[in-house]
């Protein structure tokens, strides 16, 4: 175990949290989510369905979930509702290409490669790192807490800062991309501010950890909360279908931030709001400044470190180039929270 922890720490970006201290429980490996408890919740949901709030059955799922291959609406067979028990008992099929999607695990699999038997592919190391069971297990147990060393204000304050940006879209659907273990997903779901919250991540193990934390709070099992595995550069949602998108400490890990933000812009409704946080490019996490790298980029092309760290100007330029307006940001040392809005 000690060797695994050392390996995970060595693979992680050292600059945002140089003296990382991880809180290890006695259990050496994360447990796989208990499917019997989810099935029990699903059975309980059948009994409770007549008593559910009208709002929980008023969302048209086929107007939100879409095929990641052709972006056409999904046909759903199963109980209504964007909640864990209902989605667990549902099957989905693309109305155009007939590709099928299921939630055989505790999340709905909506990747392009869903259902493949022989094909597999690897993402960049910064993406694959967070698919590790160990890193996923440790993320909320010491890893994320160390971000305060770089100026991150802390979960409660970051959540409230994001809520302030989301005031124009209160009551809408919120998508928490790169949700990790669900630190903010749970806060958004429990706030009662949104008609539905969808937690999305590419890491299967992060989504399993997300469910492990969710099932500790019975009130979250029957609210409008869904877990989805998908690629940030191929979001499985209809265009103009989501009101708010949150990406906490995520953009620096994405294989292609420009493709991802373009997708975010596509799925946002007119007036929809995107909020993200990340580490700003600085000598602490990037030994070469943007100005120093620019001549080299002109000669040899893109020059990348292991993570994508950006300046304030680059983040604003990226958001605007993807069609977002009303850009604003808040900075504290290497921490930045930035926001853009889909024009009406």
GROMACS .gro file of N, CA, C and O in nm, residues 142-256:
model
  460
  142UNK      N    1  -0.803   1.379   0.143
  142UNK     CA    2  -0.674   1.443   0.164
  142UNK      C    3  -0.618   1.513   0.041
  142UNK      O    4  -0.550   1.615   0.052
  143UNK      N    5  -0.648   1.460  -0.079
  143UNK     CA    6  -0.591   1.517  -0.202
  143UNK      C    7  -0.646   1.657  -0.229
  143UNK      O    8  -0.571   1.754  -0.238
  144UNK      N    9  -0.779   1.666  -0.242
  144UNK     CA   10  -0.841   1.794  -0.280
  144UNK      C   11  -0.822   1.901  -0.173
  144UNK      O   12  -0.811   2.021  -0.204
  145UNK      N   13  -0.816   1.862  -0.047
  145UNK     CA   14  -0.803   1.958   0.062
  145UNK      C   15  -0.673   2.038   0.053
  145UNK      O   16  -0.664   2.150   0.103
  146UNK      N   17  -0.573   1.981  -0.011
  146UNK     CA   18  -0.443   2.049  -0.020
  146UNK      C   19  -0.439   2.158  -0.126
  146UNK      O   20  -0.339   2.228  -0.138
  147UNK      N   21  -0.546   2.174  -0.202
  147UNK     CA   22  -0.549   2.281  -0.303
  147UNK      C   23  -0.544   2.419  -0.240
  147UNK      O   24  -0.514   2.518  -0.305
  148UNK      N   25  -0.579   2.428  -0.111
  148UNK     CA   26  -0.575   2.559  -0.046
  148UNK      C   27  -0.433   2.616  -0.043
  148UNK      O   28  -0.415   2.737  -0.026
  149UNK      N   29  -0.333   2.532  -0.062
  149UNK     CA   30  -0.195   2.580  -0.066
  149UNK      C   31  -0.171   2.672  -0.187
  149UNK      O   32  -0.078   2.752  -0.187
  150UNK      N   33  -0.253   2.656  -0.289
  150UNK     CA   34  -0.240   2.739  -0.409
  150UNK      C   35  -0.343   2.851  -0.415
  150UNK      O   36  -0.352   2.921  -0.516
  151UNK      N   37  -0.421   2.868  -0.308
  151UNK     CA   38  -0.515   2.979  -0.303
  151UNK      C   39  -0.661   2.940  -0.317
  151UNK      O   40  -0.748   3.028  -0.313
  152UNK      N   41  -0.691   2.811  -0.336
  152UNK     CA   42  -0.832   2.770  -0.343
  152UNK      C   43  -0.898   2.803  -0.208
  152UNK      O   44  -0.848   2.762  -0.102
  153UNK      N   45  -1.010   2.874  -0.209
  153UNK     CA   46  -1.071   2.922  -0.084
  153UNK      C   47  -1.127   2.812   0.007
  153UNK      O   48  -1.146   2.834   0.126
  154UNK      N   49  -1.157   2.696  -0.049
  154UNK     CA   50  -1.221   2.591   0.029
  154UNK      C   51  -1.358   2.559  -0.028
  154UNK      O   52  -1.420   2.642  -0.097
  155UNK      N   53  -1.407   2.439  -0.003
  155UNK     CA   54  -1.528   2.390  -0.068
  155UNK      C   55  -1.649   2.479  -0.044
  155UNK      O   56  -1.724   2.510  -0.137
  156UNK      N   57  -1.673   2.519   0.080
  156UNK     CA   58  -1.792   2.597   0.111
  156UNK      C   59  -1.791   2.732   0.040
  156UNK      O   60  -1.892   2.774  -0.017
  157UNK      N   61  -1.676   2.798   0.044
  157UNK     CA   62  -1.668   2.930  -0.020
  157UNK      C   63  -1.673   2.919  -0.171
  157UNK      O   64  -1.739   2.999  -0.238
  158UNK      N   65  -1.607   2.818  -0.227
  158UNK     CA   66  -1.611   2.798  -0.372
  158UNK      C   67  -1.753   2.769  -0.418
  158UNK      O   68  -1.798   2.816  -0.523
  159UNK      N   69  -1.825   2.689  -0.339
  159UNK     CA   70  -1.964   2.658  -0.372
  159UNK      C   71  -2.049   2.784  -0.373
  159UNK      O   72  -2.127   2.808  -0.466
  160UNK      N   73  -2.034   2.869  -0.272
  160UNK     CA   74  -2.113   2.992  -0.265
  160UNK      C   75  -2.077   3.088  -0.378
  160UNK      O   76  -2.165   3.154  -0.434
  161UNK      N   77  -1.948   3.094  -0.413
  161UNK     CA   78  -1.906   3.179  -0.525
  161UNK      C   79  -1.973   3.133  -0.654
  161UNK      O   80  -2.021   3.214  -0.734
  162UNK      N   81  -1.977   3.001  -0.675
  162UNK     CA   82  -2.042   2.949  -0.795
  162UNK      C   83  -2.192   2.976  -0.793
  162UNK      O   84  -2.251   3.014  -0.895
  163UNK      N   85  -2.254   2.961  -0.677
  163UNK     CA   86  -2.398   2.986  -0.664
  163UNK      C   87  -2.431   3.131  -0.702
  163UNK      O   88  -2.536   3.158  -0.762
  164UNK      N   89  -2.344   3.222  -0.668
  164UNK     CA   90  -2.366   3.364  -0.703
  164UNK      C   91  -2.370   3.380  -0.855
  164UNK      O   92  -2.453   3.455  -0.908
  165UNK      N   93  -2.281   3.311  -0.925
  165UNK     CA   94  -2.280   3.319  -1.071
  165UNK      C   95  -2.407   3.256  -1.131
  165UNK      O   96  -2.453   3.298  -1.237
  166UNK      N   97  -2.462   3.155  -1.063
  166UNK     CA   98  -2.575   3.081  -1.117
  166UNK      C   99  -2.711   3.144  -1.085
  166UNK      O  100  -2.815   3.087  -1.119
  167UNK      N  101  -2.714   3.260  -1.022
  167UNK     CA  102  -2.842   3.324  -0.988
  167UNK      C  103  -2.935   3.339  -1.108
  167UNK      O  104  -3.057   3.320  -1.094
  168UNK      N  105  -2.884   3.372  -1.228
  168UNK     CA  106  -2.976   3.388  -1.342
  168UNK      C  107  -3.042   3.259  -1.388
  168UNK      O  108  -3.138   3.264  -1.465
  169UNK      N  109  -2.992   3.143  -1.344
  169UNK     CA  110  -3.046   3.016  -1.394
  169UNK      C  111  -3.102   2.929  -1.281
  169UNK      O  112  -3.109   2.806  -1.293
  170UNK      N  113  -3.142   2.991  -1.172
  170UNK     CA  114  -3.203   2.917  -1.061
  170UNK      C  115  -3.326   2.841  -1.112
  170UNK      O  116  -3.408   2.894  -1.187
  171UNK      N  117  -3.337   2.715  -1.071
  171UNK     CA  118  -3.450   2.633  -1.113
  171UNK      C  119  -3.424   2.549  -1.236
  171UNK      O  120  -3.508   2.467  -1.275
  172UNK      N  121  -3.307   2.568  -1.298
  172UNK     CA  122  -3.274   2.493  -1.419
  172UNK      C  123  -3.197   2.366  -1.390
  172UNK      O  124  -3.182   2.324  -1.276
  173UNK      N  125  -3.148   2.302  -1.497
  173UNK     CA  126  -3.070   2.179  -1.487
  173UNK      C  127  -2.922   2.216  -1.478
  173UNK      O  128  -2.871   2.295  -1.559
  174UNK      N  129  -2.852   2.159  -1.379
  174UNK     CA  130  -2.709   2.184  -1.362
  174UNK      C  131  -2.630   2.058  -1.394
  174UNK      O  132  -2.664   1.949  -1.348
  175UNK      N  133  -2.524   2.075  -1.473
  175UNK     CA  134  -2.434   1.967  -1.508
  175UNK      C  135  -2.299   1.992  -1.442
  175UNK      O  136  -2.235   2.093  -1.466
  176UNK      N  137  -2.258   1.898  -1.355
  176UNK     CA  138  -2.130   1.909  -1.285
  176UNK      C  139  -2.030   1.819  -1.356
  176UNK      O  140  -2.022   1.699  -1.330
  177UNK      N  141  -1.953   1.878  -1.451
  177UNK     CA  142  -1.860   1.799  -1.530
  177UNK      C  143  -1.729   1.778  -1.454
  177UNK      O  144  -1.692   1.860  -1.370
  178UNK      N  145  -1.661   1.668  -1.485
  178UNK     CA  146  -1.540   1.630  -1.411
  178UNK      C  147  -1.571   1.636  -1.261
  178UNK      O  148  -1.497   1.695  -1.183
  179UNK      N  149  -1.680   1.572  -1.225
  179UNK     CA  150  -1.734   1.584  -1.089
  179UNK      C  151  -1.648   1.517  -0.984
  179UNK      O  152  -1.661   1.545  -0.865
  180UNK      N  153  -1.557   1.426  -1.027
  180UNK     CA  154  -1.474   1.357  -0.930
  180UNK      C  155  -1.558   1.274  -0.834
  180UNK      O  156  -1.651   1.204  -0.873
  181UNK      N  157  -1.529   1.286  -0.707
  181UNK     CA  158  -1.602   1.210  -0.605
  181UNK      C  159  -1.732   1.279  -0.562
  181UNK      O  160  -1.797   1.235  -0.468
  182UNK      N  161  -1.769   1.385  -0.632
  182UNK     CA  162  -1.899   1.448  -0.605
  182UNK      C  163  -1.898   1.552  -0.495
  182UNK      O  164  -2.003   1.581  -0.437
  183UNK      N  165  -1.783   1.611  -0.468
  183UNK     CA  166  -1.774   1.714  -0.364
  183UNK      C  167  -1.878   1.824  -0.384
  183UNK      O  168  -1.950   1.862  -0.291
  184UNK      N  169  -1.885   1.876  -0.506
  184UNK     CA  170  -1.978   1.985  -0.534
  184UNK      C  171  -2.113   1.931  -0.582
  184UNK      O  172  -2.215   1.996  -0.561
  185UNK      N  173  -2.113   1.816  -0.644
  185UNK     CA  174  -2.240   1.755  -0.687
  185UNK      C  175  -2.338   1.748  -0.571
  185UNK      O  176  -2.455   1.786  -0.584
  186UNK      N  177  -2.292   1.697  -0.458
  186UNK     CA  178  -2.380   1.681  -0.342
  186UNK      C  179  -2.428   1.815  -0.289
  186UNK      O  180  -2.544   1.829  -0.247
  187UNK      N  181  -2.341   1.914  -0.291
  187UNK     CA  182  -2.381   2.048  -0.245
  187UNK      C  183  -2.487   2.108  -0.337
  187UNK      O  184  -2.585   2.166  -0.290
  188UNK      N  185  -2.467   2.095  -0.467
  188UNK     CA  186  -2.565   2.148  -0.562
  188UNK      C  187  -2.699   2.076  -0.547
  188UNK      O  188  -2.806   2.138  -0.550
  189UNK      N  189  -2.695   1.943  -0.530
  189UNK     CA  190  -2.818   1.865  -0.520
  189UNK      C  191  -2.895   1.898  -0.392
  189UNK      O  192  -3.019   1.905  -0.393
  190UNK      N  193  -2.824   1.916  -0.283
  190UNK     CA  194  -2.890   1.942  -0.155
  190UNK      C  195  -2.935   2.087  -0.141
  190UNK      O  196  -3.014   2.118  -0.051
  191UNK      N  197  -2.886   2.175  -0.226
  191UNK     CA  198  -2.922   2.317  -0.215
  191UNK      C  199  -3.068   2.342  -0.250
  191UNK      O  200  -3.126   2.442  -0.208
  192UNK      N  201  -3.128   2.253  -0.330
  192UNK     CA  202  -3.265   2.275  -0.373
  192UNK      C  203  -3.279   2.384  -0.477
  192UNK      O  204  -3.390   2.427  -0.510
  193UNK      N  205  -3.167   2.427  -0.532
  193UNK     CA  206  -3.166   2.540  -0.626
  193UNK      C  207  -3.201   2.498  -0.768
  193UNK      O  208  -3.248   2.579  -0.847
  194UNK      N  209  -3.183   2.369  -0.799
  194UNK     CA  210  -3.193   2.325  -0.939
  194UNK      C  211  -3.298   2.216  -0.954
  194UNK      O  212  -3.325   2.138  -0.862
  195UNK      N  213  -3.359   2.210  -1.072
  195UNK     CA  214  -3.460   2.108  -1.098
  195UNK      C  215  -3.396   1.970  -1.111
  195UNK      O  216  -3.462   1.867  -1.087
  196UNK      N  217  -3.269   1.965  -1.151
  196UNK     CA  218  -3.195   1.839  -1.159
  196UNK      C  219  -3.047   1.870  -1.159
  196UNK      O  220  -3.003   1.974  -1.207
  197UNK      N  221  -2.969   1.776  -1.103
  197UNK     CA  222  -2.824   1.786  -1.105
  197UNK      C  223  -2.769   1.658  -1.166
  197UNK      O  224  -2.805   1.548  -1.125
  198UNK      N  225  -2.683   1.673  -1.266
  198UNK     CA  226  -2.622   1.558  -1.334
  198UNK      C  227  -2.472   1.563  -1.311
  198UNK      O  228  -2.406   1.660  -1.348
  199UNK      N  229  -2.419   1.460  -1.246
  199UNK     CA  230  -2.275   1.450  -1.220
  199UNK      C  231  -2.212   1.370  -1.333
  199UNK      O  232  -2.255   1.257  -1.362
  200UNK      N  233  -2.109   1.425  -1.396
  200UNK     CA  234  -2.047   1.361  -1.511
  200UNK      C  235  -1.897   1.352  -1.491
  200UNK      O  236  -1.832   1.449  -1.449
  201UNK      N  237  -1.841   1.236  -1.523
  201UNK     CA  238  -1.696   1.219  -1.518
  201UNK      C  239  -1.657   1.107  -1.615
  201UNK      O  240  -1.740   1.021  -1.648
  202UNK      N  241  -1.532   1.110  -1.661
  202UNK     CA  242  -1.484   1.004  -1.749
  202UNK      C  243  -1.432   0.886  -1.668
  202UNK      O  244  -1.424   0.774  -1.718
  203UNK      N  245  -1.401   0.910  -1.542
  203UNK     CA  246  -1.345   0.806  -1.456
  203UNK      C  247  -1.455   0.721  -1.393
  203UNK      O  248  -1.538   0.771  -1.317
  204UNK      N  249  -1.453   0.592  -1.424
  204UNK     CA  250  -1.550   0.501  -1.365
  204UNK      C  251  -1.534   0.497  -1.213
  204UNK      O  252  -1.633   0.494  -1.139
  205UNK      N  253  -1.410   0.498  -1.167
  205UNK     CA  254  -1.386   0.487  -1.023
  205UNK      C  255  -1.423   0.614  -0.948
  205UNK      O  256  -1.464   0.607  -0.831
  206UNK      N  257  -1.408   0.729  -1.010
  206UNK     CA  258  -1.455   0.852  -0.947
  206UNK      C  259  -1.606   0.848  -0.929
  206UNK      O  260  -1.661   0.887  -0.826
  207UNK      N  261  -1.677   0.797  -1.031
  207UNK     CA  262  -1.823   0.788  -1.021
  207UNK      C  263  -1.865   0.688  -0.914
  207UNK      O  264  -1.966   0.708  -0.845
  208UNK      N  265  -1.788   0.582  -0.899
  208UNK     CA  266  -1.818   0.486  -0.792
  208UNK      C  267  -1.799   0.549  -0.654
  208UNK      O  268  -1.877   0.527  -0.562
  209UNK      N  269  -1.692   0.627  -0.642
  209UNK     CA  270  -1.671   0.698  -0.517
  209UNK      C  271  -1.781   0.800  -0.493
  209UNK      O  272  -1.829   0.818  -0.381
  210UNK      N  273  -1.823   0.865  -0.600
  210UNK     CA  274  -1.933   0.962  -0.591
  210UNK      C  275  -2.058   0.894  -0.535
  210UNK      O  276  -2.124   0.947  -0.445
  211UNK      N  277  -2.089   0.775  -0.585
  211UNK     CA  278  -2.204   0.703  -0.535
  211UNK      C  279  -2.185   0.659  -0.390
  211UNK      O  280  -2.280   0.661  -0.311
  212UNK      N  281  -2.064   0.617  -0.353
  212UNK     CA  282  -2.037   0.576  -0.216
  212UNK      C  283  -2.072   0.688  -0.117
  212UNK      O  284  -2.129   0.664  -0.012
  213UNK      N  285  -2.039   0.812  -0.155
  213UNK     CA  286  -2.070   0.925  -0.067
  213UNK      C  287  -2.220   0.958  -0.072
  213UNK      O  288  -2.281   0.991   0.030
  214UNK      N  289  -2.280   0.948  -0.190
  214UNK     CA  290  -2.422   0.980  -0.203
  214UNK      C  291  -2.508   0.885  -0.120
  214UNK      O  292  -2.603   0.927  -0.053
  215UNK      N  293  -2.476   0.756  -0.123
  215UNK     CA  294  -2.562   0.659  -0.055
  215UNK      C  295  -2.554   0.671   0.097
  215UNK      O  296  -2.634   0.610   0.168
  216UNK      N  297  -2.460   0.749   0.146
  216UNK     CA  298  -2.453   0.774   0.290
  216UNK      C  299  -2.559   0.874   0.336
  216UNK      O  300  -2.581   0.893   0.454
  217UNK      N  301  -2.624   0.939   0.238
  217UNK     CA  302  -2.730   1.036   0.267
  217UNK      C  303  -2.857   0.990   0.194
  217UNK      O  304  -2.869   1.008   0.073
  218UNK      N  305  -2.949   0.931   0.267
  218UNK     CA  306  -3.070   0.875   0.205
  218UNK      C  307  -3.150   0.979   0.129
  218UNK      O  308  -3.221   0.946   0.033
  219UNK      N  309  -3.140   1.105   0.168
  219UNK     CA  310  -3.219   1.208   0.101
  219UNK      C  311  -3.174   1.231  -0.042
  219UNK      O  312  -3.249   1.286  -0.123
  220UNK      N  313  -3.052   1.189  -0.077
  220UNK     CA  314  -3.000   1.212  -0.212
  220UNK      C  315  -3.037   1.102  -0.311
  220UNK      O  316  -3.025   1.121  -0.431
  221UNK      N  317  -3.083   0.986  -0.260
  221UNK     CA  318  -3.111   0.875  -0.350
  221UNK      C  319  -3.235   0.896  -0.435
  221UNK      O  320  -3.248   0.835  -0.541
  222UNK      N  321  -3.328   0.978  -0.391
  222UNK     CA  322  -3.451   0.998  -0.467
  222UNK      C  323  -3.472   1.142  -0.511
  222UNK      O  324  -3.581   1.178  -0.554
  223UNK      N  325  -3.369   1.224  -0.500
  223UNK     CA  326  -3.378   1.357  -0.558
  223UNK      C  327  -3.338   1.348  -0.705
  223UNK      O  328  -3.291   1.245  -0.752
  224UNK      N  329  -3.357   1.457  -0.778
  224UNK     CA  330  -3.321   1.458  -0.920
  224UNK      C  331  -3.170   1.470  -0.935
  224UNK      O  332  -3.115   1.577  -0.960
  225UNK      N  333  -3.103   1.357  -0.919
  225UNK     CA  334  -2.957   1.349  -0.925
  225UNK      C  335  -2.918   1.226  -1.003
  225UNK      O  336  -2.962   1.115  -0.972
  226UNK      N  337  -2.836   1.243  -1.106
  226UNK     CA  338  -2.794   1.132  -1.191
  226UNK      C  339  -2.642   1.130  -1.203
  226UNK      O  340  -2.576   1.235  -1.195
  227UNK      N  341  -2.586   1.010  -1.222
  227UNK     CA  342  -2.443   0.992  -1.246
  227UNK      C  343  -2.424   0.943  -1.389
  227UNK      O  344  -2.486   0.844  -1.430
  228UNK      N  345  -2.338   1.010  -1.464
  228UNK     CA  346  -2.318   0.979  -1.605
  228UNK      C  347  -2.169   0.970  -1.635
  228UNK      O  348  -2.091   1.058  -1.595
  229UNK      N  349  -2.129   0.865  -1.704
  229UNK     CA  350  -1.991   0.857  -1.754
  229UNK      C  351  -1.990   0.904  -1.898
  229UNK      O  352  -2.063   0.852  -1.984
  230UNK      N  353  -1.907   1.004  -1.926
  230UNK     CA  354  -1.900   1.060  -2.060
  230UNK      C  355  -1.769   1.134  -2.079
  230UNK      O  356  -1.698   1.164  -1.982
  231UNK      N  357  -1.739   1.164  -2.204
  231UNK     CA  358  -1.618   1.238  -2.241
  231UNK      C  359  -1.653   1.387  -2.246
  231UNK      O  360  -1.751   1.427  -2.311
  232UNK      N  361  -1.574   1.469  -2.179
  232UNK     CA  362  -1.601   1.614  -2.176
  232UNK      C  363  -1.597   1.674  -2.315
  232UNK      O  364  -1.662   1.776  -2.340
  233UNK      N  365  -1.527   1.611  -2.408
  233UNK     CA  366  -1.519   1.661  -2.546
  233UNK      C  367  -1.626   1.602  -2.635
  233UNK      O  368  -1.627   1.627  -2.757
  234UNK      N  369  -1.717   1.525  -2.577
  234UNK     CA  370  -1.828   1.467  -2.654
  234UNK      C  371  -1.946   1.451  -2.559
  234UNK      O  372  -1.990   1.341  -2.525
  235UNK      N  373  -2.001   1.563  -2.517
  235UNK     CA  374  -2.106   1.561  -2.415
  235UNK      C  375  -2.235   1.500  -2.469
  235UNK      O  376  -2.285   1.543  -2.574
  236UNK      N  377  -2.293   1.402  -2.400
  236UNK     CA  378  -2.412   1.332  -2.447
  236UNK      C  379  -2.541   1.404  -2.411
  236UNK      O  380  -2.630   1.349  -2.345
  237UNK      N  381  -2.550   1.528  -2.455
  237UNK     CA  382  -2.669   1.608  -2.426
  237UNK      C  383  -2.711   1.683  -2.552
  237UNK      O  384  -2.626   1.719  -2.636
  238UNK      N  385  -2.840   1.705  -2.562
  238UNK     CA  386  -2.890   1.780  -2.675
  238UNK      C  387  -2.840   1.924  -2.670
  238UNK      O  388  -2.812   1.978  -2.563
  239UNK      N  389  -2.828   1.986  -2.785
  239UNK     CA  390  -2.787   2.126  -2.790
  239UNK      C  391  -2.891   2.212  -2.718
  239UNK      O  392  -3.011   2.186  -2.725
  240UNK      N  393  -2.843   2.311  -2.647
  240UNK     CA  394  -2.930   2.406  -2.576
  240UNK      C  395  -3.025   2.334  -2.479
  240UNK      O  396  -3.145   2.362  -2.477
  241UNK      N  397  -2.970   2.243  -2.397
  241UNK     CA  398  -3.055   2.165  -2.307
  241UNK      C  399  -3.022   2.181  -2.160
  241UNK      O  400  -3.098   2.136  -2.074
  242UNK      N  401  -2.910   2.246  -2.127
  242UNK     CA  402  -2.863   2.257  -1.989
  242UNK      C  403  -2.852   2.404  -1.950
  242UNK      O  404  -2.807   2.487  -2.030
  243UNK      N  405  -2.890   2.437  -1.827
  243UNK     CA  406  -2.890   2.576  -1.783
  243UNK      C  407  -2.760   2.620  -1.718
  243UNK      O  408  -2.722   2.738  -1.728
  244UNK      N  409  -2.692   2.529  -1.648
  244UNK     CA  410  -2.571   2.564  -1.574
  244UNK      C  411  -2.471   2.449  -1.583
  244UNK      O  412  -2.509   2.333  -1.575
  245UNK      N  413  -2.344   2.484  -1.601
  245UNK     CA  414  -2.238   2.384  -1.607
  245UNK      C  415  -2.125   2.426  -1.514
  245UNK      O  416  -2.080   2.541  -1.518
  246UNK      N  417  -2.083   2.331  -1.432
  246UNK     CA  418  -1.976   2.357  -1.335
  246UNK      C  419  -1.860   2.263  -1.362
  246UNK      O  420  -1.879   2.145  -1.388
  247UNK      N  421  -1.736   2.317  -1.358
  247UNK     CA  422  -1.615   2.237  -1.377
  247UNK      C  423  -1.514   2.278  -1.271
  247UNK      O  424  -1.437   2.371  -1.292
  248UNK      N  425  -1.517   2.211  -1.157
  248UNK     CA  426  -1.430   2.246  -1.046
  248UNK      C  427  -1.293   2.183  -1.056
  248UNK      O  428  -1.282   2.060  -1.062
  249UNK      N  429  -1.189   2.267  -1.060
  249UNK     CA  430  -1.049   2.219  -1.066
  249UNK      C  431  -1.034   2.112  -1.172
  249UNK      O  432  -0.986   2.002  -1.146
  250UNK      N  433  -1.074   2.145  -1.295
  250UNK     CA  434  -1.084   2.041  -1.397
  250UNK      C  435  -1.015   2.073  -1.529
  250UNK      O  436  -0.952   1.986  -1.589
  251UNK      N  437  -1.025   2.195  -1.577
  251UNK     CA  438  -0.985   2.225  -1.714
  251UNK      C  439  -0.838   2.194  -1.740
  251UNK      O  440  -0.800   2.159  -1.852
  252UNK      N  441  -0.754   2.202  -1.638
  252UNK     CA  442  -0.612   2.173  -1.657
  252UNK      C  443  -0.586   2.024  -1.680
  252UNK      O  444  -0.477   1.987  -1.723
  253UNK      N  445  -0.687   1.940  -1.654
  253UNK     CA  446  -0.673   1.795  -1.676
  253UNK      C  447  -0.729   1.750  -1.811
  253UNK      O  448  -0.707   1.636  -1.852
  254UNK      N  449  -0.805   1.835  -1.878
  254UNK     CA  450  -0.874   1.793  -2.000
  254UNK      C  451  -0.777   1.776  -2.117
  254UNK      O  452  -0.688   1.860  -2.137
  255UNK      N  453  -0.793   1.670  -2.196
  255UNK     CA  454  -0.705   1.649  -2.312
  255UNK      C  455  -0.709   1.764  -2.412
  255UNK      O  456  -0.606   1.803  -2.466
  256UNK      N  457  -0.829   1.818  -2.436
  256UNK     CA  458  -0.843   1.931  -2.528
  256UNK      C  459  -0.940   2.033  -2.468
  256UNK      O  460  -1.061   2.025  -2.490
   0.00000   0.00000   0.00000
